[in-house]
Coordinates of C-alpha atoms in Angstrom, one line a residue:
M7 CA -0.2 39.0 -24.0
C8 CA -1.9 38.1 -20.6
T9 CA 0.0 39.0 -17.4
T10 CA -0.9 37.8 -14.0
L11 CA -1.4 41.4 -12.6
Q12 CA -3.5 42.6 -15.5
D13 CA -5.7 39.5 -15.4
H14 CA -6.3 39.9 -11.7
E15 CA -7.4 43.4 -12.3
Q16 CA -9.8 42.3 -15.1
G17 CA -11.3 39.7 -12.9
F18 CA -9.8 36.7 -14.7
T19 CA -9.7 33.4 -12.8
M20 CA -6.7 31.2 -12.4
W21 CA -6.2 27.5 -13.4
E22 CA -5.7 26.0 -10.0
G23 CA -2.6 23.8 -9.9
Y24 CA -1.2 25.1 -13.1
V25 CA 1.4 27.8 -14.0
D26 CA 2.6 29.3 -17.3
W27 CA 6.1 28.8 -18.8
R28 CA 7.5 31.6 -16.5
N29 CA 6.1 29.8 -13.4
R30 CA 3.4 32.4 -12.9
A31 CA -0.2 31.5 -12.3
A32 CA -1.9 30.2 -15.4
I33 CA -5.0 32.2 -16.5
K34 CA -8.3 30.9 -17.9
G35 CA -8.8 32.2 -21.3
C36 CA -5.0 32.9 -21.8
H37 CA -3.5 29.5 -21.2
G38 CA -4.5 26.0 -22.3
G39 CA -7.2 25.0 -24.7
A40 CA -7.1 23.9 -28.4
V41 CA -4.5 26.5 -29.5
A42 CA -2.0 25.2 -26.9
A43 CA -2.7 21.6 -27.8
S44 CA -2.3 22.4 -31.6
F45 CA 1.4 23.2 -31.0
V46 CA 1.8 19.8 -29.4
L47 CA 0.2 18.1 -32.4
V48 CA 2.4 19.8 -34.9
V49 CA 5.5 19.0 -32.8
E50 CA 4.4 15.3 -32.7
I51 CA 4.3 15.2 -36.6
L52 CA 8.0 16.3 -36.7
E53 CA 9.1 14.2 -33.8
N54 CA 7.6 11.0 -35.2
L55 CA 8.9 11.8 -38.7
A56 CA 12.4 12.1 -37.2
Y57 CA 12.1 8.8 -35.3
L58 CA 10.2 6.6 -37.7
A59 CA 12.1 7.7 -40.8
N60 CA 15.1 5.8 -39.5
A61 CA 13.4 3.1 -37.4
S62 CA 11.2 1.8 -40.3
N63 CA 14.3 1.4 -42.6
L64 CA 16.9 0.7 -40.0
V65 CA 16.8 -3.1 -40.5
L66 CA 18.0 -2.6 -44.1
Y67 CA 20.6 -0.1 -43.1
L68 CA 22.1 -2.6 -40.6
S69 CA 22.0 -5.5 -43.0
K70 CA 23.2 -3.7 -46.2
F71 CA 25.6 -1.0 -44.8
M72 CA 26.6 -2.5 -41.5
N73 CA 26.6 -6.2 -42.7
F74 CA 24.5 -7.7 -39.9
S75 CA 22.6 -10.9 -40.7
P76 CA 18.8 -10.6 -41.1
S77 CA 18.0 -12.1 -37.6
A78 CA 20.8 -9.9 -36.0
S79 CA 19.5 -6.8 -37.7
A80 CA 15.9 -7.6 -36.6
N81 CA 17.0 -8.1 -33.0
I82 CA 19.0 -4.8 -33.0
V83 CA 16.0 -2.9 -34.3
T84 CA 13.6 -4.5 -31.9
N85 CA 16.0 -3.8 -29.0
F86 CA 16.5 -0.2 -30.1
M87 CA 12.8 0.5 -30.5
G88 CA 12.0 -1.4 -27.3
T89 CA 14.5 0.7 -25.3
S90 CA 13.1 3.9 -26.8
F91 CA 9.6 3.1 -25.7
F92 CA 10.6 1.6 -22.4
L93 CA 12.5 4.8 -21.5
A94 CA 9.1 6.6 -21.8
L95 CA 8.6 5.4 -18.2
L96 CA 11.6 7.5 -17.2
G97 CA 10.2 10.4 -19.2
G98 CA 6.8 10.0 -17.6
F99 CA 8.3 9.8 -14.1
S100 CA 10.5 12.8 -14.7
S101 CA 7.5 14.8 -16.1
D102 CA 5.4 14.1 -13.0
F103 CA 8.4 15.1 -10.8
F104 CA 9.5 18.2 -12.7
S105 CA 7.1 19.2 -15.6
T106 CA 6.2 17.9 -19.1
Y107 CA 7.4 21.2 -20.5
Y108 CA 11.0 21.0 -19.5
I109 CA 11.3 17.3 -19.9
Y110 CA 10.3 17.6 -23.6
I111 CA 12.9 20.3 -24.3
I112 CA 15.7 18.2 -22.6
S113 CA 14.6 15.0 -24.3
A114 CA 14.3 16.5 -27.8
T115 CA 17.8 18.0 -27.4
I116 CA 19.2 14.6 -26.5
E117 CA 17.6 13.0 -29.6
F118 CA 19.0 15.8 -31.7
M119 CA 22.5 14.9 -30.5
G120 CA 22.0 11.2 -31.3
L121 CA 20.7 11.9 -34.8
L122 CA 23.7 14.2 -35.4
M123 CA 26.1 11.3 -34.5
L124 CA 24.3 8.9 -36.9
T125 CA 24.3 11.6 -39.6
L126 CA 28.1 12.1 -39.3
Q127 CA 28.7 8.3 -39.4
A128 CA 26.6 8.0 -42.6
C129 CA 28.3 10.9 -44.2
I130 CA 32.0 9.9 -43.5
P131 CA 33.0 6.6 -45.1
S132 CA 35.8 6.0 -42.6
L133 CA 33.2 5.9 -39.8
R134 CA 31.2 3.0 -41.2
Q135 CA 31.7 -0.5 -42.6
P136 CA 32.6 -0.9 -46.3
I137 CA 29.6 -2.0 -48.4
C138 CA 29.5 -5.8 -49.1
A139 CA 28.2 -6.7 -52.6
S140 CA 27.4 -10.4 -52.6
V141 CA 25.5 -12.1 -55.4
N142 CA 24.6 -15.1 -53.2
R143 CA 22.2 -14.8 -50.3
N144 CA 24.0 -17.6 -48.5
T145 CA 27.4 -15.8 -48.4
P146 CA 27.7 -13.7 -45.2
C147 CA 29.5 -10.4 -45.1
K148 CA 31.9 -9.1 -42.4
E149 CA 30.0 -7.4 -39.7
V150 CA 30.8 -4.0 -38.3
G151 CA 33.0 -3.8 -35.3
G152 CA 35.3 -1.7 -33.1
G153 CA 34.8 2.0 -33.1
H154 CA 32.3 1.8 -35.9
I155 CA 29.9 -0.2 -33.8
A156 CA 30.5 2.0 -30.7
M157 CA 29.5 5.1 -32.6
L158 CA 26.5 3.4 -34.1
F159 CA 25.1 2.2 -30.8
S160 CA 26.0 5.5 -29.0
G161 CA 24.0 7.4 -31.6
L162 CA 21.1 4.9 -31.6
Y163 CA 20.7 4.9 -27.8
L164 CA 21.0 8.7 -27.5
V165 CA 18.1 8.8 -29.9
A166 CA 16.3 6.1 -27.8
L167 CA 16.8 8.2 -24.6
G168 CA 15.4 11.3 -26.3
V169 CA 12.5 9.5 -27.8
G170 CA 11.6 7.9 -24.4
G171 CA 11.5 11.3 -22.8
I172 CA 9.4 12.8 -25.5
K173 CA 6.9 9.9 -25.6
G174 CA 6.6 10.1 -21.8
S175 CA 6.0 13.9 -21.7
L176 CA 4.4 15.2 -24.9
P177 CA 1.0 13.3 -24.8
S178 CA 0.4 14.3 -21.2
H179 CA 1.4 17.9 -21.9
G180 CA -1.2 18.1 -24.7
A181 CA -3.9 16.4 -22.7
E182 CA -3.3 18.8 -19.7
Q183 CA -4.4 21.8 -21.8
F184 CA -8.1 20.9 -21.5
D185 CA -10.4 21.5 -18.6
E186 CA -11.1 18.0 -17.2
N187 CA -13.8 19.1 -14.9
T188 CA -16.4 19.9 -17.6
P189 CA -18.0 17.4 -20.1
Q190 CA -16.9 19.6 -23.0
G191 CA -13.3 19.6 -21.8
R192 CA -13.2 15.9 -21.4
K193 CA -14.7 15.4 -24.9
H194 CA -12.0 17.7 -26.3
R195 CA -9.3 15.8 -24.4
S196 CA -10.7 12.6 -26.0
S197 CA -10.5 14.2 -29.4
F198 CA -6.9 15.2 -28.7
F199 CA -5.8 11.6 -28.2
N200 CA -7.5 10.6 -31.5
Y201 CA -5.7 13.5 -33.3
Y202 CA -2.5 12.7 -31.5
I203 CA -2.6 9.3 -33.3
F204 CA -3.5 11.1 -36.5
C205 CA -0.4 13.2 -36.2
L206 CA 1.7 10.2 -35.5
A207 CA 0.4 8.8 -38.8
C208 CA 1.1 12.1 -40.6
G209 CA 4.7 12.0 -39.4
A210 CA 5.0 8.4 -40.4
L211 CA 3.5 9.1 -43.8
I212 CA 6.3 11.5 -44.6
A213 CA 8.9 9.2 -43.1
V214 CA 8.0 6.0 -44.9
T215 CA 7.5 7.7 -48.3
L216 CA 9.7 10.8 -48.9
V217 CA 12.5 10.2 -46.4
V218 CA 12.8 6.4 -47.0
W219 CA 12.9 7.0 -50.8
I220 CA 15.7 9.6 -50.2
E221 CA 17.6 7.1 -48.0
D222 CA 17.4 4.3 -50.6
N223 CA 18.1 6.5 -53.6
K224 CA 20.3 9.5 -52.4
G225 CA 22.0 8.0 -49.4
W226 CA 21.4 7.4 -45.7
Q227 CA 23.3 10.6 -44.8
W228 CA 20.3 12.5 -46.3
G229 CA 17.8 10.5 -44.4
F230 CA 19.6 11.0 -41.0
G231 CA 20.1 14.7 -41.9
I232 CA 16.4 15.2 -42.6
S233 CA 15.6 13.6 -39.2
T234 CA 18.1 15.9 -37.5
V235 CA 16.5 19.0 -39.0
A236 CA 13.0 17.7 -38.2
I237 CA 13.7 17.3 -34.5
L238 CA 15.5 20.6 -34.3
S239 CA 12.4 22.3 -35.9
S240 CA 10.1 20.6 -33.4
I241 CA 12.0 22.2 -30.5
V242 CA 11.6 25.6 -32.1
I243 CA 7.8 25.1 -32.7
F244 CA 7.3 23.8 -29.2
L245 CA 9.0 26.9 -27.7
L246 CA 6.9 29.2 -29.9
G247 CA 3.8 27.8 -28.2
S248 CA 5.2 28.5 -24.7
R249 CA 3.0 31.5 -24.0
T250 CA -0.1 29.4 -24.6
Y251 CA 0.6 26.4 -22.4
R252 CA -0.7 25.8 -18.9
I253 CA 1.8 23.6 -17.1
K254 CA 0.8 21.3 -14.2
V255 CA 2.6 22.1 -11.0
P256 CA 4.5 19.0 -9.9
T257 CA 3.4 17.5 -6.6
G258 CA 6.4 15.3 -5.9
S259 CA 7.7 12.0 -7.0
P260 CA 4.9 9.5 -7.9
M261 CA 7.4 6.7 -7.2
T262 CA 7.9 7.9 -3.7
T263 CA 4.1 7.6 -3.0
I264 CA 4.0 4.1 -4.5
F265 CA 7.1 3.0 -2.6
K266 CA 5.8 4.5 0.7
V267 CA 2.4 2.8 0.4
L268 CA 3.8 -0.6 -0.5
V269 CA 6.4 -0.5 2.3
A270 CA 3.7 0.7 4.8
A271 CA 1.4 -2.1 3.8
F272 CA 4.1 -4.7 4.0
S273 CA 5.3 -3.4 7.4
N274 CA 1.8 -3.3 8.8
S275 CA 1.2 -6.9 7.6
L276 CA 4.3 -8.1 9.4
F277 CA 3.7 -6.1 12.6
P278 CA 0.0 -5.9 13.1
K279 CA 0.4 -5.4 16.9
N280 CA 1.9 -1.9 16.2
S281 CA -1.3 -0.7 14.7
I282 CA -4.0 1.1 16.6
G283 CA -6.8 0.7 14.1
N284 CA -7.7 0.7 10.4
V285 CA -9.3 3.6 8.6
L286 CA -12.1 1.4 7.3
D287 CA -12.9 0.0 10.8
T288 CA -12.8 3.4 12.5
R289 CA -15.2 4.9 9.9
E290 CA -17.6 2.0 10.4
T291 CA -17.7 1.9 14.2
P292 CA -20.5 4.0 15.9
Q293 CA -18.2 5.5 18.5
N294 CA -16.0 7.1 15.9
T295 CA -18.8 8.6 13.8
T296 CA -18.8 11.8 15.9
E297 CA -15.1 12.3 14.9
I298 CA -15.8 12.6 11.2
S299 CA -15.8 16.2 10.1
E300 CA -18.9 17.8 8.7
E301 CA -17.3 18.0 5.3
E302 CA -16.8 14.2 5.3
E303 CA -20.4 13.7 6.3
G304 CA -21.4 15.7 3.3
H305 CA -19.7 13.1 1.1
G306 CA -20.8 10.0 2.9
E307 CA -21.7 8.2 -0.4
Q308 CA -18.2 8.9 -1.8
N309 CA -16.6 7.7 1.4
T310 CA -18.5 4.4 1.2
E311 CA -17.4 4.0 -2.4
I312 CA -13.8 4.5 -1.5
Q313 CA -14.1 2.1 1.5
T314 CA -15.6 -0.5 -0.8
E315 CA -12.9 -0.1 -3.4
M316 CA -10.1 -0.3 -0.8
K317 CA -11.5 -3.7 0.4
D318 CA -10.8 -5.1 -3.1
L319 CA -7.1 -4.9 -2.4
K320 CA -6.8 -5.6 1.3
F321 CA -3.0 -5.8 1.4
I322 CA -2.6 -2.2 0.0
G323 CA -5.4 -1.1 2.3
K324 CA -3.3 -2.0 5.3
A325 CA -1.1 1.0 4.5
T326 CA -3.8 3.3 6.1
V327 CA -3.2 1.6 9.5
E328 CA -1.3 4.0 11.8
N329 CA 2.0 2.3 12.8
T330 CA 3.3 3.6 16.1
A331 CA 6.7 2.0 15.5
Y332 CA 7.2 3.8 12.1
P333 CA 5.1 7.1 12.1
S334 CA 6.8 8.2 8.9
L335 CA 5.0 5.4 7.1
H336 CA 1.6 6.8 7.9
C337 CA -0.4 7.1 4.6
T338 CA -3.5 9.0 3.7
V339 CA -6.6 7.5 2.0
K340 CA -5.7 9.4 -1.2
Q341 CA -2.2 7.9 -1.3
V342 CA -3.5 4.4 -0.9
Q343 CA -6.2 5.1 -3.5
D344 CA -3.6 6.3 -6.0
V345 CA -1.5 3.2 -5.6
K346 CA -4.5 1.0 -5.8
I347 CA -5.6 2.5 -9.1
V348 CA -2.1 2.0 -10.6
V349 CA -2.1 -1.7 -9.4
Q350 CA -5.5 -2.3 -11.0
V351 CA -4.5 -1.0 -14.4
V352 CA -1.4 -3.2 -14.5
P353 CA -3.2 -6.4 -15.8
I354 CA -4.7 -4.3 -18.7
F355 CA -1.2 -3.0 -19.4
L356 CA 0.3 -6.5 -19.5
S357 CA -2.5 -7.8 -21.7
T358 CA -1.4 -5.4 -24.5
V359 CA 2.3 -6.5 -24.6
M360 CA 1.6 -9.4 -27.0
L361 CA -0.1 -7.1 -29.5
N362 CA 3.0 -4.9 -29.6
C363 CA 5.1 -8.0 -30.0
C364 CA 3.2 -8.6 -33.2
L365 CA 3.7 -4.9 -34.2
A366 CA 7.4 -5.4 -33.9
Q367 CA 7.3 -7.6 -37.0
L368 CA 6.3 -4.6 -39.1
S369 CA 9.8 -3.1 -38.6
T370 CA 11.8 -6.4 -39.0
F371 CA 10.8 -9.5 -40.8
S372 CA 7.9 -7.9 -42.8
V373 CA 10.4 -5.4 -44.3
Q374 CA 12.8 -8.2 -45.2
Q375 CA 10.0 -10.2 -46.8
A376 CA 9.1 -7.2 -49.0
A377 CA 12.8 -6.7 -49.9
T378 CA 12.8 -10.2 -51.6
M379 CA 9.7 -9.4 -53.7
N380 CA 8.8 -7.3 -56.7
T381 CA 8.5 -3.8 -55.3
Y382 CA 7.3 -2.1 -58.5
I383 CA 3.9 -0.6 -58.8
G384 CA 3.7 0.0 -62.6
A385 CA 6.9 1.9 -63.4
L386 CA 7.4 3.2 -59.8
K387 CA 9.9 1.3 -57.6
V388 CA 8.7 1.4 -54.0
P389 CA 11.3 1.0 -51.2
P390 CA 10.4 -2.0 -49.0
A391 CA 10.5 0.2 -45.9
S392 CA 7.6 2.3 -47.3
L393 CA 5.2 -0.6 -46.7
P394 CA 3.9 1.1 -43.5
I395 CA 2.2 3.7 -45.8
F396 CA -0.8 1.4 -46.0
P397 CA -1.7 1.3 -42.3
V398 CA -0.6 5.0 -42.1
I399 CA -3.1 6.1 -44.7
F400 CA -5.8 4.0 -43.2
T401 CA -5.1 5.5 -39.8
M402 CA -5.3 9.0 -41.2
I403 CA -8.7 8.2 -42.7
L404 CA -10.1 6.2 -39.8
A405 CA -9.0 8.6 -37.0
P406 CA -11.2 11.5 -38.1
V407 CA -14.0 9.2 -39.0
Y408 CA -13.8 7.6 -35.6
N409 CA -13.8 10.9 -33.8
H410 CA -16.5 12.7 -35.9
M411 CA -18.8 9.9 -36.9
I412 CA -18.4 6.7 -34.9
I413 CA -18.0 8.2 -31.4
P414 CA -21.0 10.7 -31.8
F415 CA -23.1 7.8 -33.0
A416 CA -22.0 5.6 -30.2
R417 CA -22.7 8.3 -27.7
A418 CA -26.2 8.8 -29.1
V419 CA -26.9 5.0 -28.9
T420 CA -25.4 4.3 -25.4
K421 CA -26.4 7.7 -23.9
S422 CA -22.9 7.8 -22.3
E423 CA -20.1 10.4 -22.4
M424 CA -17.6 7.9 -23.8
G425 CA -19.8 6.2 -26.3
I426 CA -17.2 3.4 -26.9
T427 CA -15.3 2.6 -23.7
H428 CA -11.5 2.6 -23.6
L429 CA -11.4 -1.1 -22.9
Q430 CA -13.7 -2.0 -25.8
R431 CA -11.4 0.0 -28.1
I432 CA -8.3 -1.8 -26.8
G433 CA -10.0 -5.2 -27.1
T434 CA -10.8 -4.5 -30.8
G435 CA -7.1 -3.9 -31.4
L436 CA -6.1 -7.1 -29.7
F437 CA -8.6 -9.1 -31.8
L438 CA -7.2 -7.5 -35.0
S439 CA -3.7 -8.6 -34.1
V440 CA -4.8 -12.2 -34.1
V441 CA -6.2 -11.8 -37.6
A442 CA -3.1 -10.0 -38.7
M443 CA -0.8 -12.8 -37.7
A444 CA -2.9 -15.4 -39.4
V445 CA -2.8 -13.3 -42.6
A446 CA 1.0 -12.9 -42.3
A447 CA 1.5 -16.7 -42.0
L448 CA -0.6 -17.3 -45.2
V449 CA 1.2 -14.6 -47.1
E450 CA 4.6 -16.0 -46.2
M451 CA 3.5 -19.5 -47.3
K452 CA 2.6 -18.0 -50.7
R453 CA 5.9 -16.1 -51.0
K454 CA 8.0 -19.2 -50.3
R455 CA 6.0 -21.3 -52.7
V456 CA 6.7 -18.7 -55.4
A457 CA 10.4 -18.8 -54.6
E458 CA 10.5 -22.6 -54.9
Q459 CA 8.6 -22.7 -58.1
S460 CA 10.7 -20.0 -59.6
G461 CA 14.0 -21.6 -58.6
L462 CA 15.1 -18.4 -56.8
M463 CA 15.6 -19.7 -53.3
N464 CA 19.3 -18.8 -53.3
S465 CA 19.2 -15.8 -55.7
T466 CA 19.3 -12.1 -54.9
E467 CA 16.8 -11.5 -57.8
P468 CA 13.4 -10.2 -56.8
L469 CA 10.7 -12.9 -56.7
P470 CA 7.9 -12.7 -59.3
I471 CA 5.3 -11.8 -56.7
T472 CA 4.2 -8.3 -55.7
F473 CA 5.1 -6.9 -52.3
L474 CA 1.5 -5.7 -51.9
W475 CA 0.7 -9.2 -50.5
V476 CA 2.7 -8.2 -47.4
A477 CA 0.7 -5.0 -47.2
L478 CA -2.3 -7.1 -46.0
Q479 CA -0.6 -7.8 -42.6
Y480 CA 0.4 -4.2 -42.3
L481 CA -3.2 -3.1 -42.8
F482 CA -4.5 -5.3 -40.0
L483 CA -1.7 -4.5 -37.6
G484 CA -1.9 -0.8 -38.4
S485 CA -5.7 -0.9 -37.6
A486 CA -4.9 -2.8 -34.4
D487 CA -2.4 -0.1 -33.4
L488 CA -4.9 2.7 -34.0
F489 CA -7.5 1.2 -31.7
S490 CA -5.1 0.0 -29.0
L491 CA -2.7 2.9 -28.7
A492 CA -5.2 5.7 -28.6
G493 CA -7.4 3.6 -26.2
L494 CA -4.5 2.9 -23.9
M495 CA -3.3 6.4 -23.7
E496 CA -6.7 7.9 -22.9
F497 CA -7.5 5.0 -20.5
F498 CA -4.3 5.5 -18.5
F499 CA -4.5 9.3 -18.5
T500 CA -8.2 9.4 -17.4
E501 CA -8.0 6.6 -14.8
A502 CA -4.7 7.7 -13.2
P503 CA -4.4 9.9 -10.2
L504 CA -3.5 13.6 -11.0
S505 CA 0.0 13.2 -9.6
M506 CA 0.8 10.1 -11.7
R507 CA -0.7 10.9 -15.1
S508 CA 2.5 11.2 -17.1
L509 CA 3.9 8.1 -15.5
T510 CA 0.8 6.0 -16.2
T511 CA 0.3 7.4 -19.7
A512 CA 3.9 6.3 -20.4
L513 CA 2.7 2.7 -19.7
S514 CA 1.3 2.9 -23.3
W515 CA 4.8 3.2 -24.7
A516 CA 6.2 0.8 -22.1
S517 CA 3.8 -1.8 -23.5
L518 CA 5.3 -1.2 -26.9
A519 CA 8.8 -1.6 -25.4
M520 CA 8.0 -4.9 -23.7
G521 CA 6.5 -6.1 -27.0
Y522 CA 9.7 -5.4 -28.9
Y523 CA 11.8 -7.0 -26.2
L524 CA 9.4 -10.0 -26.1
S525 CA 9.8 -10.3 -29.9
S526 CA 13.5 -10.7 -29.6
V527 CA 13.1 -13.2 -26.7
I528 CA 10.6 -15.3 -28.7
V529 CA 12.9 -15.3 -31.8
S530 CA 15.8 -16.5 -29.6
I531 CA 13.7 -19.1 -27.8
V532 CA 12.3 -20.4 -31.1
N533 CA 15.8 -20.7 -32.6
H534 CA 17.1 -22.4 -29.5
I535 CA 14.3 -25.0 -29.3
T536 CA 14.0 -25.7 -33.1
G537 CA 17.8 -25.9 -33.4
R538 CA 17.8 -28.8 -31.0
F539 CA 15.3 -30.8 -33.0
Q540 CA 16.3 -29.8 -36.6
Q541 CA 19.6 -29.2 -38.4
T542 CA 18.8 -25.5 -38.9
P543 CA 16.6 -23.3 -36.5
W544 CA 13.5 -21.7 -37.9
L545 CA 14.9 -18.2 -38.0
Y546 CA 18.6 -18.5 -38.7
G547 CA 21.1 -17.6 -41.5
S548 CA 21.5 -14.9 -44.0
N549 CA 18.9 -16.2 -46.5
L550 CA 15.3 -15.3 -45.5
N551 CA 13.9 -17.9 -48.0
H552 CA 15.3 -20.7 -45.9
Y553 CA 13.6 -19.4 -42.8
H554 CA 10.4 -21.1 -41.5
L555 CA 8.8 -17.7 -41.0
E556 CA 5.3 -19.0 -41.6
R557 CA 5.6 -21.3 -38.6
F558 CA 6.8 -18.4 -36.5
Y559 CA 3.8 -16.3 -37.6
W560 CA 1.3 -19.2 -36.7
L561 CA 2.9 -19.4 -33.3
M562 CA 2.4 -15.6 -32.9
C563 CA -1.2 -16.1 -33.9
I564 CA -1.8 -18.7 -31.3
L565 CA -0.1 -16.7 -28.6
S566 CA -2.1 -13.6 -29.5
G567 CA -5.4 -15.6 -29.4
L568 CA -4.6 -16.8 -25.9
N569 CA -3.7 -13.3 -24.8
F570 CA -7.0 -11.9 -26.2
F571 CA -8.9 -14.3 -23.8
H572 CA -6.6 -13.3 -21.0
Y573 CA -7.5 -9.7 -21.7
L574 CA -11.2 -10.3 -21.6
L575 CA -10.9 -11.9 -18.2
W576 CA -9.5 -8.6 -16.7
A577 CA -11.4 -6.1 -18.9
T578 CA -14.8 -7.5 -17.9
R579 CA -13.9 -7.2 -14.2
Y580 CA -12.5 -3.7 -14.4
K581 CA -14.6 -0.8 -12.8
Y582 CA -14.1 2.6 -14.4
R583 CA -13.1 5.5 -12.1
S584 CA -13.1 8.3 -14.7
T585 CA -16.9 8.8 -15.1
K586 CA -16.9 11.7 -12.6
P587 CA -15.0 15.0 -13.0
D588 CA -11.6 15.1 -11.3
D589 CA -12.7 17.7 -8.8
E590 CA -15.4 15.3 -7.5
R591 CA -13.1 12.3 -7.6
D592 CA -10.4 14.1 -5.6
Q593 CA -12.6 15.8 -3.0
L594 CA -11.2 13.3 -0.5
D595 CA -7.6 13.6 -1.8
N596 CA -6.3 14.9 1.5
T597 CA -8.4 12.9 3.8
P598 CA -6.1 11.4 6.5
S599 CA -6.7 8.0 8.0
E600 CA -8.0 8.0 11.5
A601 CA -6.2 6.7 14.5

């Protein structure tokens, strides 16, 4: 075990800006690296197993055991998953303000408490709604209410709070283990994000096969119980890796910097007479050149680059003007640069929301479609919620192939460090989502045609069509998720300022959240509009066979296509800032604006 004193004596060097779990200086060769990141990857397998085991099958639990309608169940699931991912912003903010290490431990404990509540409710019959056994799909059952629903939602949203904190802290904690100031370290960090997605898929594979089968055949109390044990085990494994971690020293609240810069820019725009001069103007006027330090003269090219970039967002650039009326609002060039970078990635972030709205269908209507179909493969009966096994297996195959074959080949061809850019990878995922929605619409048309021809529109009997047809849309959407999520996480982490990395990386999960929320909004709007022109809305009632789900999927396809072109507009205009090592990019971090 390395200690600070011993390593000083042996001539070891410190990781500047990092400490170990005991708040001592982190040592090169003792902290960080692949070993530390491997603990994070194992933890992610268990964490995603605990979360997805229930999220993937939750829509059936709500409809069969809590007696919610298909559309109500779908909205509850999308709202729950949306909240989980949206709270990743809180986790990211807290991680930048405190540390990724402690936020993970706190968040995992909260998730454990929520899963424990859900397990108790599933185990004790008096805490849940009596099972409704109706032979007719058009006959609704009495929904859960009172204390039952209070316990259900308390458990669900404790899980959501914990998941949000984990998603906002764990990816950044793993990525921070690598030396970002060397090409080899940046390549290893890129590999980490690929294998982070691979581990997500590993956890999902166990969740949608073994755990879902147990839930359907042995009872939901066993499924919730497995998830509870999994998240508890992840805490233990994470703590076992404590001695290997290097933990970034927090530099203050990133939101404080953002708020200060925006307020300063707004104030200086309203009261320009209070300003003495702008940093850009003073740097460009001959009389002020003698005031620039020798260190700044040595980086003249970098200064020019920063000045040019700041002119792109003139409003934010006004924050560098020294305001004599409000001296506390004075901002450095670095603070303005940090906020400008965050503002510039926002359009990319917003362009991915529609993709995640499409992904929301995997946990809702797609599962319900499969539940009406023949789920046998030979003599094996497959639970409908196990459908995600197809994109999961594809992800587990494609992630290593992408990392060890596609990327090296692309680097050799393009002669660049990245090979395939982050934005190209995200764009591929957006295009695949358009294809997925078209496939989903065609499959639903076929499913309903079989139901009509078989005279089973109102029956609870399985339709004479294999559920593997639905697997096609899972395959395309799963591929889209692989490309977009890994690309987004690496893009936000590498482009973000050092003090805001956890917060900006959490935008990847916030995009998922907004997608799930948007899905619920679109369902509500579609039902509202179609209900005004037809006797029955497209997505209403307890019988999925009477839904116009194929029309909904075509609408999603059109919206996804329009969103793809919107993304291209921003992606082609974006200028990367992560091509240089961070020590070079931040050489002017503390450069103050000049009076």
